[in-house]
Short mmCIF file of C-alpha atoms in Angstrom, two decimals:
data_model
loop_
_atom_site.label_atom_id
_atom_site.label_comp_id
_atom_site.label_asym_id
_atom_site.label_seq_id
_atom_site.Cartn_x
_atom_site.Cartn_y
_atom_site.Cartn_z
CA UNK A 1 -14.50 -9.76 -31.45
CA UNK A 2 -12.49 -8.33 -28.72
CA UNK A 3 -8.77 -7.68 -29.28
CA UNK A 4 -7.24 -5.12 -27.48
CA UNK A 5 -3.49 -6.37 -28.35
CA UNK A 6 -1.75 -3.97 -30.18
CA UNK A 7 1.54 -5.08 -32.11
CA UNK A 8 4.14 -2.50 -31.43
CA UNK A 9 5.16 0.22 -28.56
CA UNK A 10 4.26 3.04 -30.69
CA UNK A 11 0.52 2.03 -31.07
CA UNK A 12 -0.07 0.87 -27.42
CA UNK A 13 1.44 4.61 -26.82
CA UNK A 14 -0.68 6.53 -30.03
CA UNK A 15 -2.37 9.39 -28.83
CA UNK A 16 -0.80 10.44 -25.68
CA UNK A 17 -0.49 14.19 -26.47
CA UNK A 18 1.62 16.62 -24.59
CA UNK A 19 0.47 18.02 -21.29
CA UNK A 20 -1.06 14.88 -20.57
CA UNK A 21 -1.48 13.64 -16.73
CA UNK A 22 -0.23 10.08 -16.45
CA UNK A 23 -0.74 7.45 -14.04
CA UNK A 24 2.78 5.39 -14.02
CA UNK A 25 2.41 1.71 -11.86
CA UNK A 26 5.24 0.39 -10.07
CA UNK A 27 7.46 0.41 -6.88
CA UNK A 28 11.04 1.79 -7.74
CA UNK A 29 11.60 -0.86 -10.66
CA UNK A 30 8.92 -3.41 -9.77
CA UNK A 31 6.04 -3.14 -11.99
CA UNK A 32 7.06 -0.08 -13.64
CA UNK A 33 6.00 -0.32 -17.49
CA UNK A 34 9.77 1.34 -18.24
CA UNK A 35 9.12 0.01 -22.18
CA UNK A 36 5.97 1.92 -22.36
CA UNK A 37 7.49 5.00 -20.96
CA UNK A 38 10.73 5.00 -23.28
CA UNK A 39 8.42 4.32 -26.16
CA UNK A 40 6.74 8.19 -25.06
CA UNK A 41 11.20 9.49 -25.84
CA UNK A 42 10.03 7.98 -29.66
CA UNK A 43 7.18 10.90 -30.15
CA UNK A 44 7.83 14.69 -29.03
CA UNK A 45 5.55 14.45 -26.08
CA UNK A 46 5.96 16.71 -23.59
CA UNK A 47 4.81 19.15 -20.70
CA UNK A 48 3.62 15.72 -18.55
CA UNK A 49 1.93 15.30 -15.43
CA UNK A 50 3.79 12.01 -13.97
CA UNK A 51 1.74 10.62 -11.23
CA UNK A 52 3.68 7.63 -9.53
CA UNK A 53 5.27 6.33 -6.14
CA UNK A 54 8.65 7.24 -7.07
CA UNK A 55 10.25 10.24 -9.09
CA UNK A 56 11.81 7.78 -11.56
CA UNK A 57 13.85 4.29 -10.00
CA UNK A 58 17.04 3.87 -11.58
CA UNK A 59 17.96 4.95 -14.85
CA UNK A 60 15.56 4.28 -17.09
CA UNK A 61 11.77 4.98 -17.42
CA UNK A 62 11.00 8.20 -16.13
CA UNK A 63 13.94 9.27 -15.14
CA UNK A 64 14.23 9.23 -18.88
CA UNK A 65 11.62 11.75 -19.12
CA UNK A 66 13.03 13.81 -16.62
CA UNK A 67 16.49 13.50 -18.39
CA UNK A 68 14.86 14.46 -21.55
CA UNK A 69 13.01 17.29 -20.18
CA UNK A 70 9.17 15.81 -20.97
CA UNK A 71 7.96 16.36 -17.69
CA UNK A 72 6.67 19.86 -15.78
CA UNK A 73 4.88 17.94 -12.91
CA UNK A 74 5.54 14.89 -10.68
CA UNK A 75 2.82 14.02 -8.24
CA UNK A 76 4.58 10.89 -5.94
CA UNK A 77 5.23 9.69 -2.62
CA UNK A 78 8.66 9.01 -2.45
CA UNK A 79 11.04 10.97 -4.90
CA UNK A 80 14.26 9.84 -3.48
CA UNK A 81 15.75 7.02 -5.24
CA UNK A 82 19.05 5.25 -5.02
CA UNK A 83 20.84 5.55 -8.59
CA UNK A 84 18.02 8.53 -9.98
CA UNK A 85 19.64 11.78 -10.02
CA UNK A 86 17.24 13.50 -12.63
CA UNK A 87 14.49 14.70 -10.86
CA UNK A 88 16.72 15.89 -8.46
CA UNK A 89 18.22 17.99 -10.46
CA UNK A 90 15.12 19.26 -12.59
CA UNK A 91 13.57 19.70 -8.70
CA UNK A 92 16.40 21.92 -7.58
CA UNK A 93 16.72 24.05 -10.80
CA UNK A 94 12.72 24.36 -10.40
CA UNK A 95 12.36 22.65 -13.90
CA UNK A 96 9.84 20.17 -12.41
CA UNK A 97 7.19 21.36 -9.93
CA UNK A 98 6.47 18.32 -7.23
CA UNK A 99 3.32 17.60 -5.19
CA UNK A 100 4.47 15.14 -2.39
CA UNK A 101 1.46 13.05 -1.23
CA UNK A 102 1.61 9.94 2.00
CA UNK A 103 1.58 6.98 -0.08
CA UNK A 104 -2.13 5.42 1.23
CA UNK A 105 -3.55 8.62 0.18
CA UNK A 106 -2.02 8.53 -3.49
CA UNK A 107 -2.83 5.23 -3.88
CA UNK A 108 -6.37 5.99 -2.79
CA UNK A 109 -6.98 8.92 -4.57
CA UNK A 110 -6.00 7.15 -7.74
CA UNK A 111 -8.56 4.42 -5.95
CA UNK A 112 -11.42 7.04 -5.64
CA UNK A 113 -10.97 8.02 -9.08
CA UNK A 114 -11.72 4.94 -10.62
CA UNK A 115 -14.20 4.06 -8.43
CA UNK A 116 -16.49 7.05 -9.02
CA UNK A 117 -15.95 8.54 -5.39
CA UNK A 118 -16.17 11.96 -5.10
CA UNK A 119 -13.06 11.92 -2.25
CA UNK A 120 -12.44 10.37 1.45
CA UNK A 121 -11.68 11.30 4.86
CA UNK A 122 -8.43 10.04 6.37
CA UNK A 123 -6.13 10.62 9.23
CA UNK A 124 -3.43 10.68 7.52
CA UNK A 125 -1.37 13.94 7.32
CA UNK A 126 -3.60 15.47 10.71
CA UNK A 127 -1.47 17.42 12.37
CA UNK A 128 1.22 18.25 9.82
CA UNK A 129 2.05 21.10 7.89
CA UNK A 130 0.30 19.27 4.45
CA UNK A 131 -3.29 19.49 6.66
CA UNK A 132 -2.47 23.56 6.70
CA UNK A 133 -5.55 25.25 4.85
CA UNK A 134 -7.32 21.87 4.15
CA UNK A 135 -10.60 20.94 4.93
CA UNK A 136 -11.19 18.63 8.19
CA UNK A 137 -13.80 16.92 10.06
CA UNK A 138 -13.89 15.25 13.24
CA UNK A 139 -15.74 12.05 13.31
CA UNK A 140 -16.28 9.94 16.06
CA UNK A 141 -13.33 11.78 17.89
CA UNK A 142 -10.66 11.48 15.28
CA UNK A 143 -9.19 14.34 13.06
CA UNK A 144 -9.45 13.69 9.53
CA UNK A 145 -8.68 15.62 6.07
CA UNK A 146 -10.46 15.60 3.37
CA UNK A 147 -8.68 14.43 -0.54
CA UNK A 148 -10.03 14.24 -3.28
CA UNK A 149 -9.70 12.15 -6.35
CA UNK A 150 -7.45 12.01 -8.52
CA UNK A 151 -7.85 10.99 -12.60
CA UNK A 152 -4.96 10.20 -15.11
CA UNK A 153 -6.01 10.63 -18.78
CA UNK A 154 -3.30 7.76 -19.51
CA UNK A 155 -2.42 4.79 -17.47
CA UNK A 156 0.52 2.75 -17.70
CA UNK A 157 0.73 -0.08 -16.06
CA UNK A 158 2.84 -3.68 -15.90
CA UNK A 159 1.74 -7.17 -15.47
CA UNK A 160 2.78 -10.44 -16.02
CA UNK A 161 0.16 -12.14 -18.36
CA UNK A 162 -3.08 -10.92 -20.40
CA UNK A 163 -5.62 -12.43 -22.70
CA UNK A 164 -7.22 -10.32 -25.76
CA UNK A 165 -9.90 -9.48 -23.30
CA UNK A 166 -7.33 -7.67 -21.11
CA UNK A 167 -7.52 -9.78 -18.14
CA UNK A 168 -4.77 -9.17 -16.30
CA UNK A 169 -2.54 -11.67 -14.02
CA UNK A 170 0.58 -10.16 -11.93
CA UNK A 171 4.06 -11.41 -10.98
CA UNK A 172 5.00 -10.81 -7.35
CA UNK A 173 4.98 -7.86 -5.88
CA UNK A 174 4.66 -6.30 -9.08
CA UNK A 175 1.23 -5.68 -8.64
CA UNK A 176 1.60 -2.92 -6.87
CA UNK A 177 -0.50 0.48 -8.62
CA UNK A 178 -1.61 -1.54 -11.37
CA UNK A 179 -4.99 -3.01 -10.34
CA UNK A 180 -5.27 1.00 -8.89
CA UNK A 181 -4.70 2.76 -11.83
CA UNK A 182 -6.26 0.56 -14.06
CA UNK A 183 -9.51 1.91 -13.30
CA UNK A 184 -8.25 5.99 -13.24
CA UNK A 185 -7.90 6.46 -16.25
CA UNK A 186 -9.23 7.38 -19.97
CA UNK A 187 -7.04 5.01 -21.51
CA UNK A 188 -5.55 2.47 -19.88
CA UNK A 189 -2.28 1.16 -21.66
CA UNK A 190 -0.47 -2.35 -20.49
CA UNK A 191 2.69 -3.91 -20.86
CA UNK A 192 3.15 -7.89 -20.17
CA UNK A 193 5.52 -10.39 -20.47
CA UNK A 194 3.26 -12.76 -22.29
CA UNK A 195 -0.21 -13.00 -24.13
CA UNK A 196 -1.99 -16.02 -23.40
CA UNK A 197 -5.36 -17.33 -25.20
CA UNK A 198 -8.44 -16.05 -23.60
CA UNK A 199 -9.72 -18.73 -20.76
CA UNK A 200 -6.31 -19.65 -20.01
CA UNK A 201 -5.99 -17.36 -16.86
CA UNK A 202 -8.20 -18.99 -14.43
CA UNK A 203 -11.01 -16.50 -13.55
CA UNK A 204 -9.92 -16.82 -9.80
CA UNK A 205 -6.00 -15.69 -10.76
CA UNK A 206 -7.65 -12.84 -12.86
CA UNK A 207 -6.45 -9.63 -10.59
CA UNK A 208 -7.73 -7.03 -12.82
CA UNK A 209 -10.39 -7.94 -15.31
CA UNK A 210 -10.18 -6.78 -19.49
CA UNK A 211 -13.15 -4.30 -18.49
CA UNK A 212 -10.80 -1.43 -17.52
CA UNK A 213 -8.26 -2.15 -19.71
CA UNK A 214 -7.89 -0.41 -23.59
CA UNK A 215 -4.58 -1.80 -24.92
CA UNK A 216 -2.01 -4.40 -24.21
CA UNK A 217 0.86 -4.53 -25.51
CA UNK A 218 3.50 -7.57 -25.12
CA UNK A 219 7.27 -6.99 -24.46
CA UNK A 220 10.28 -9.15 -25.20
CA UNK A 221 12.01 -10.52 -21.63
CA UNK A 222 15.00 -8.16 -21.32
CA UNK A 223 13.35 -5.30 -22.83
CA UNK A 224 11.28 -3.93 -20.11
CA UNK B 1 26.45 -6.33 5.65
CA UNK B 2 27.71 -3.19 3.26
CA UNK B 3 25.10 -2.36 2.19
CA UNK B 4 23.96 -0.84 5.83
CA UNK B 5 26.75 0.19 6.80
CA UNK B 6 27.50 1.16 10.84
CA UNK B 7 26.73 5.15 11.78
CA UNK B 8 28.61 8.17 10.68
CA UNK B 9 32.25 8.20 12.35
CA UNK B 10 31.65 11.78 13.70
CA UNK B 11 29.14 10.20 15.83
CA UNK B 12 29.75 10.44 19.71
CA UNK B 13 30.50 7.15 21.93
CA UNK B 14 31.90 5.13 19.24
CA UNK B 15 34.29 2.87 21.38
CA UNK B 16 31.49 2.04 23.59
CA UNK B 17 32.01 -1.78 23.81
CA UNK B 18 28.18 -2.79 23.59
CA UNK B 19 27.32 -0.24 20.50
CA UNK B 20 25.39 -2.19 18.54
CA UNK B 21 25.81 -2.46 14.56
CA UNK B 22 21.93 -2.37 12.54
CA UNK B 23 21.76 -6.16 12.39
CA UNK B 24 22.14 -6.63 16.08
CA UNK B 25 19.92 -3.79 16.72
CA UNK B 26 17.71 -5.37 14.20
CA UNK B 27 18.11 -8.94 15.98
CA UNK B 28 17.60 -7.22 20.04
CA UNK B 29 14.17 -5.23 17.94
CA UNK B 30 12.91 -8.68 17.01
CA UNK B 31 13.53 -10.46 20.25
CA UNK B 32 11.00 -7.50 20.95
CA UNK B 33 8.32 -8.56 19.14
CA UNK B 34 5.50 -11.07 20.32
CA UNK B 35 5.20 -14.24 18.36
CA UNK B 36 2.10 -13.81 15.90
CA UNK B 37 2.29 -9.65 15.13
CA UNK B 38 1.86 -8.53 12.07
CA UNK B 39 4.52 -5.99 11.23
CA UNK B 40 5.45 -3.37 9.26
CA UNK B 41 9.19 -2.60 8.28
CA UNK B 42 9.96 0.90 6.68
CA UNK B 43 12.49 1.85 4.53
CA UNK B 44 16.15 1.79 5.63
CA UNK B 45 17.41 0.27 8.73
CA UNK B 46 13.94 -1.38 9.71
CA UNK B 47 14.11 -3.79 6.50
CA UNK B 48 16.99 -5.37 7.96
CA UNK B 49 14.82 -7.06 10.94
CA UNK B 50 13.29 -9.90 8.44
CA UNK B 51 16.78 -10.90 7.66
CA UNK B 52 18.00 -11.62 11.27
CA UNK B 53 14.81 -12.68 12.64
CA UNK B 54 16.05 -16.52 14.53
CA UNK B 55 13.97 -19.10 12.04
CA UNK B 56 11.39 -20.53 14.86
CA UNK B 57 9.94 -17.27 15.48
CA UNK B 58 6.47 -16.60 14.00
CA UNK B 59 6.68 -12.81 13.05
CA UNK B 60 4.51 -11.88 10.00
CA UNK B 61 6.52 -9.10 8.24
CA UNK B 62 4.28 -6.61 6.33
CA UNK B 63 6.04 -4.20 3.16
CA UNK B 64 3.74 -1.08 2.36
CA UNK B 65 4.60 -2.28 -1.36
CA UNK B 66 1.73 -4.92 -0.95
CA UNK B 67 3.80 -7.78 0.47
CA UNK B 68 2.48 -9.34 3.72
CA UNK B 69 5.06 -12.56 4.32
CA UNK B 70 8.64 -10.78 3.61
CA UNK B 71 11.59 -13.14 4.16
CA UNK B 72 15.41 -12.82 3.98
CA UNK B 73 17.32 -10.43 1.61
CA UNK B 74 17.77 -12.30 -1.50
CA UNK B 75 21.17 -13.09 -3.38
CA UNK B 76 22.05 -13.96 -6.16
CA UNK B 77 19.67 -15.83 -8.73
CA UNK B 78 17.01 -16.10 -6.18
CA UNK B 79 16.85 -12.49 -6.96
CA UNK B 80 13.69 -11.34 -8.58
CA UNK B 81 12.64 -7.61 -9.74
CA UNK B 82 9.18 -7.77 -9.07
CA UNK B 83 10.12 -8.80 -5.30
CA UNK B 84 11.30 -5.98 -3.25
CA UNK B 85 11.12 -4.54 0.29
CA UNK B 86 10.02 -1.10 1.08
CA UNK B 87 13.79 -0.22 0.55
CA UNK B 88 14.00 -1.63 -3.24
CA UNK B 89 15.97 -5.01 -1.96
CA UNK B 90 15.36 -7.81 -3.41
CA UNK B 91 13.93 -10.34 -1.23
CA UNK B 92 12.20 -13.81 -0.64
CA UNK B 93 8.97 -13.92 1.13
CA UNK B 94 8.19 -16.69 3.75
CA UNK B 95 5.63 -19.96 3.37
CA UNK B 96 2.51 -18.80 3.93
CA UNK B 97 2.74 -14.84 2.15
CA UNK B 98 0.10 -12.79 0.08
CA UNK B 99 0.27 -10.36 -2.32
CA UNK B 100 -2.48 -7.56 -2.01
CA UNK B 101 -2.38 -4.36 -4.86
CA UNK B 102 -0.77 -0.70 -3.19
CA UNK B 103 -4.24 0.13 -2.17
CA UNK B 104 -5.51 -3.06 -0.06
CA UNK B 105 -1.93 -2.64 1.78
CA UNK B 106 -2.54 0.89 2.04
CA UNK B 107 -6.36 -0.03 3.72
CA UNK B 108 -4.12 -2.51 5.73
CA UNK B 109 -1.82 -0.15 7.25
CA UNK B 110 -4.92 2.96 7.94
CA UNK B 111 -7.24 0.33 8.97
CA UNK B 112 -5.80 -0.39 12.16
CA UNK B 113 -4.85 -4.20 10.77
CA UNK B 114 -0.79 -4.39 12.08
CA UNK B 115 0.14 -4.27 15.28
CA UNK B 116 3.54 -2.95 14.65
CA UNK B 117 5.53 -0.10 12.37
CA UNK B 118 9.25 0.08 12.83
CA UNK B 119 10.52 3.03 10.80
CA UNK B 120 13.38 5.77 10.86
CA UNK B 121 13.46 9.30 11.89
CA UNK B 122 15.35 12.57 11.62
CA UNK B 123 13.91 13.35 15.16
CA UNK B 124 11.92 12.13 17.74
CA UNK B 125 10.63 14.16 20.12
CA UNK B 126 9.72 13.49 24.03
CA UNK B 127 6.30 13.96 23.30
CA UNK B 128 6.18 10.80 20.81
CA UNK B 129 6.36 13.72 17.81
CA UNK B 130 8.24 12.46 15.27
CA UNK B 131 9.42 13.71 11.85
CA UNK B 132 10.99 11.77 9.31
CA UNK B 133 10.41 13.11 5.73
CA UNK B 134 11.61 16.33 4.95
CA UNK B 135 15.22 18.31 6.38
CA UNK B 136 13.88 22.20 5.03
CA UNK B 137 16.72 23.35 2.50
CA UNK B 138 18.76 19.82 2.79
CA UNK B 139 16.70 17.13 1.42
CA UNK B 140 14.40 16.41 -1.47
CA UNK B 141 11.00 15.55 0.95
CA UNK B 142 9.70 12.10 0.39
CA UNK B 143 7.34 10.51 2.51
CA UNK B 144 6.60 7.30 1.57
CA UNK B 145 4.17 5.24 4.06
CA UNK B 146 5.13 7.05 7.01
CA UNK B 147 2.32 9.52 7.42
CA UNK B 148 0.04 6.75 7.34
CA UNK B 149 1.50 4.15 9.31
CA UNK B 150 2.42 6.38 11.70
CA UNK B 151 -1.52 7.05 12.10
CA UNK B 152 -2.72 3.35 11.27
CA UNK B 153 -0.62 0.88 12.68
CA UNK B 154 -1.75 0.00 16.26
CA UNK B 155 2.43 0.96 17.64
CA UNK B 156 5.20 2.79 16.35
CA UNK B 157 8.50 2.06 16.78
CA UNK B 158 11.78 4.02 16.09
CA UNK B 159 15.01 2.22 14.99
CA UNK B 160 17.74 5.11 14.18
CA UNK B 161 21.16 6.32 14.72
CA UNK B 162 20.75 7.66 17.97
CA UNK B 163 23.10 10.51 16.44
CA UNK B 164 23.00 12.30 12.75
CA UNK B 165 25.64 12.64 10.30
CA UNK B 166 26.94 15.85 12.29
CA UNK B 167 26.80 13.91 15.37
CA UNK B 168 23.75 15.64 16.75
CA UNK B 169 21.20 14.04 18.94
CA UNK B 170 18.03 12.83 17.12
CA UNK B 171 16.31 12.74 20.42
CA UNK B 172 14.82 16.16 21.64
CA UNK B 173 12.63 18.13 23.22
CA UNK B 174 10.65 19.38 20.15
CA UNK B 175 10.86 18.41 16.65
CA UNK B 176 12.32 21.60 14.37
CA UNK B 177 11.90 19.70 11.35
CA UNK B 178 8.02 19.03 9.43
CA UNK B 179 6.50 16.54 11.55
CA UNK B 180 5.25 13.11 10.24
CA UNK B 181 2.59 12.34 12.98
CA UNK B 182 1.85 13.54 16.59
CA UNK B 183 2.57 11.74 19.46
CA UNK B 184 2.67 8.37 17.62
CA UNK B 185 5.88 6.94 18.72
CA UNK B 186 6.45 4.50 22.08
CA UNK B 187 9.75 3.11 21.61
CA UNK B 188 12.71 3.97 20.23
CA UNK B 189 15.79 1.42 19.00
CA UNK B 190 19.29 2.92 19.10
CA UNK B 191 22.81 1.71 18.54
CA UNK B 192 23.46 2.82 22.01
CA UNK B 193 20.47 2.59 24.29
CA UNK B 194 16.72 1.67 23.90
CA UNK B 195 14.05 4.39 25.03
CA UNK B 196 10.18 4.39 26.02
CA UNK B 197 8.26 7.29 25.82
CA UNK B 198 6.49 7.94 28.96
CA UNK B 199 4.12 10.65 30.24
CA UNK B 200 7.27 12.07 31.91
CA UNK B 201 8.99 11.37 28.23
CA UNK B 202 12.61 9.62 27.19
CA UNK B 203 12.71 6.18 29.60
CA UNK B 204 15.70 4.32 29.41
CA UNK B 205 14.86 0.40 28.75
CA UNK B 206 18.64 -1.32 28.12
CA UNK B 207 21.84 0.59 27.52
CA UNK B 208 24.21 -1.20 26.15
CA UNK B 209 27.33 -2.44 27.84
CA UNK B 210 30.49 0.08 28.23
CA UNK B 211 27.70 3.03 28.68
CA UNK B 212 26.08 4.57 31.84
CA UNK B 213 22.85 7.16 32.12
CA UNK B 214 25.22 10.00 32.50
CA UNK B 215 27.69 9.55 29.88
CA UNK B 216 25.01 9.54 27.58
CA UNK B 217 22.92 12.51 28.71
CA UNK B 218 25.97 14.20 27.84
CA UNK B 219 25.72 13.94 24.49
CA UNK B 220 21.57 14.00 24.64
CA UNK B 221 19.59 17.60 24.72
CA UNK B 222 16.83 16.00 26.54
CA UNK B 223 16.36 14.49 29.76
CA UNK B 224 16.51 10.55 29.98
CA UNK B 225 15.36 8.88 32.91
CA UNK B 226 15.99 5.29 33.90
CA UNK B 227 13.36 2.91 34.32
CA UNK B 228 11.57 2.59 38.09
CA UNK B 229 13.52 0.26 39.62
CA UNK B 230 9.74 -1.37 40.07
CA UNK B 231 9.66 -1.97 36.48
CA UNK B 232 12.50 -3.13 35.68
#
């Protein structure tokens, strides 16, 4: 029988060792999995790889991490956030090293990653200083750069609703990275607001099916 | 609205009489736009437009955050986290709106599908350069969806201070800071005046009332032209 419920924070997080690259979901607070990544401030896990869209959104979550010094590497899109000053700080006193990637081509080479491609083409970035020293090809007339995948050994993700199977059903906008990441990683970890008995998510509503998932883990409302 | 406050006081031309604040800018933008785009609003000033948009228009507004459908700014209880624009405000979306994951929106945006993208800049050059994620030495960089709307979506427009916080024109010849795309931008939306880019670069469209051509070259390191008077 399938069951990947787990009962507590601190086995939906067993096993995530130090050094550790980790796919975080979310969109400053939306979808982020912030119980999942306060659970990692339980164990002394440290030295991570955070990939995500934002260098922590608010004050909790990763900039948790960052407060507490777990992190040596932020891969993101957008590390500005109103109300994070951690990563800032780390960033300026070069206690966090950051790789700043266009949004569409994070999000894509967390795609390619799961989806066993060995890296894309795109336009994006041609003609500014993060195409200097990368590889390019014209095709059909149009400049584009070469990226390659890029794997997490742990995802975190959010969603709404899951079934033992690990179907997955999302709330809004927090969707976001989840359906993404999902498929990136070794071990796929999810948070949700409620566990619902397998068959009750209509197979049409499923938005990312049990097969890529490894652990679910439910959280109480106001806990996230 | 506080929460977007009007430009920097040390700005030049503040008692112009016409200078708009961003939700009037934001409203003359979206008079702008045809009926039936699909449209992209960035982070900042841009994320005001789906908030002043007049109700009988028929503007789909797209956030990079895989929301195509955005509505007003939300208050209150009809505030939920998991609903947010590309500048982490809560908002509602309209009848009618999807929710894709970050990559779909992402294939969205690179795959030629919106007509528009109304973002903000540090610069924009005469040459449609623009640059809009990184001030070398001053800011943390961030880039967010720029790079690739800038190269997906079928237009680019500009809505910015026409000034910075030292009161130094955005507008200019060449960009000094790390570009975000080349030559991607055609209009640009200012407090004070509204620009095309041209082969022959900065065109005047509107200026605002209380403000003529050569008050404001004053104050602008680039030439401005006014529109043929065959075009206008």
């Amino acid at each position: 029988m399938i069951g990947k419920q787990v009962s507590s924070l601190a086995e939906a997080i067993n096993g995530i060792h130090s050094g550790a690259t980790v796919l975080v979901g979310g969109f400053g607070d939306a979808g982020t999995p912030v119980a999942l990544l306060e659970a990692l401030l339980e164990d002394d896990i440290r030295e991570l790889t955070i990939v995500a869209n934002n260098a922590g959104s608010g004050n909790r979550g990763l900039e948790s991490l960052l407060r507490e010094d777990r992190v040596r590497k932020v891969i993101c899109s957008f590390p500005r956030s109103k109300g994070s000053v951690w990563f800032e700080r780390r960033y300026l006193a070069n206690e966090v090293e950051l790789e700043i990637v266009p949004q569409g081509t994070l999000t894509e080479r967390i795609r390619a990653a799961g989806a066993g491609i060995g890296g894309f083409f795109t336009s994006t970035g041609v003609g500014t200083e993060l195409a200097s020293g990368r590889e390019t090809r014209i095709i059909d007339g149009r400049e584009y750069l070469f990226e390659t995948p890029l794997f997490g050994d742990v995802a975190l993700i959010k969603a709404h609703r899951a079934d033992r199977w690990g179907n997955l059903a999302y709330h809004a906008s927090g969707r976001n990275y989840g359906p993404t990441m999902a498929a990136a990683a070794q071990l796929t970890v999810v948070q949700v607001d409620e566990i619902v008995p397998l068959g009750s998510i209509d197979p049409e509503n499923v938005v990312t099916p049990g097969v890529l998932i490894d652990r679910v883990v439910k959280v109480e409302a106001g806990k996230t | 609205m506080s929460r977007h406050a009007a430009g920097p006081s040390e700005s030049p031309l503040q008692n112009v009489v016409g200078r708009r604040t961003s939700r009037e800018l934001a409203a003359r933008l979206a008079n702008d736009i045809p009926d039936g785009w699909f449209v992209n609003i960035g982070i900042g000033k841009p994320t005001i437009i789906a908030d002043v948009v007049e109700p009988e228009r028929e503007i789909v507004f797209h956030s990079e955050n895989g929301i195509i459908g955005v509505g007003h700014f939300a208050e209150g209880s009809a505030q939920d986290d998991d609903l947010i624009n590309a500048s982490k405000e809560p908002i509602l979306i309209v009848s009618g709106a999807a929710f894709v994951n970050h990559s779909d929106s992402f294939a969205l945006i690179r795959g030629g599908h919106l007509d528009l993208a109304v973002m903000g800049a540090f610069q924009v050059a005469e040459n449609g350069d623009f640059a809009n994620w990184s001030i070398p030495g001053e800011k943390i960089p961030a880039i967010g969806g720029a790079m690739d709307l800038a190269v997906g979506a079928k237009r680019t427009w500009i809505m910015m201070d026409l000034f910075d916080r030292a009161g130094v024109s955005k507008l200019c010849e060449r960009c000094t800071y790390p570009l975000t795309a080349r030559g991607a931008v055609e209009r640009v939306y200012t407090e004070l005046a509204i620009f095309e880019i041209s082969t022959i670069g900065f065109v005047v469209r509107e200026l605002v009332e209380g403000l003529n051509l050569e008050e404001l070259q004053r104050y602008v390191p680039v030439e401005i032209r006014l529109e043929d008077s065959h075009l206008i």
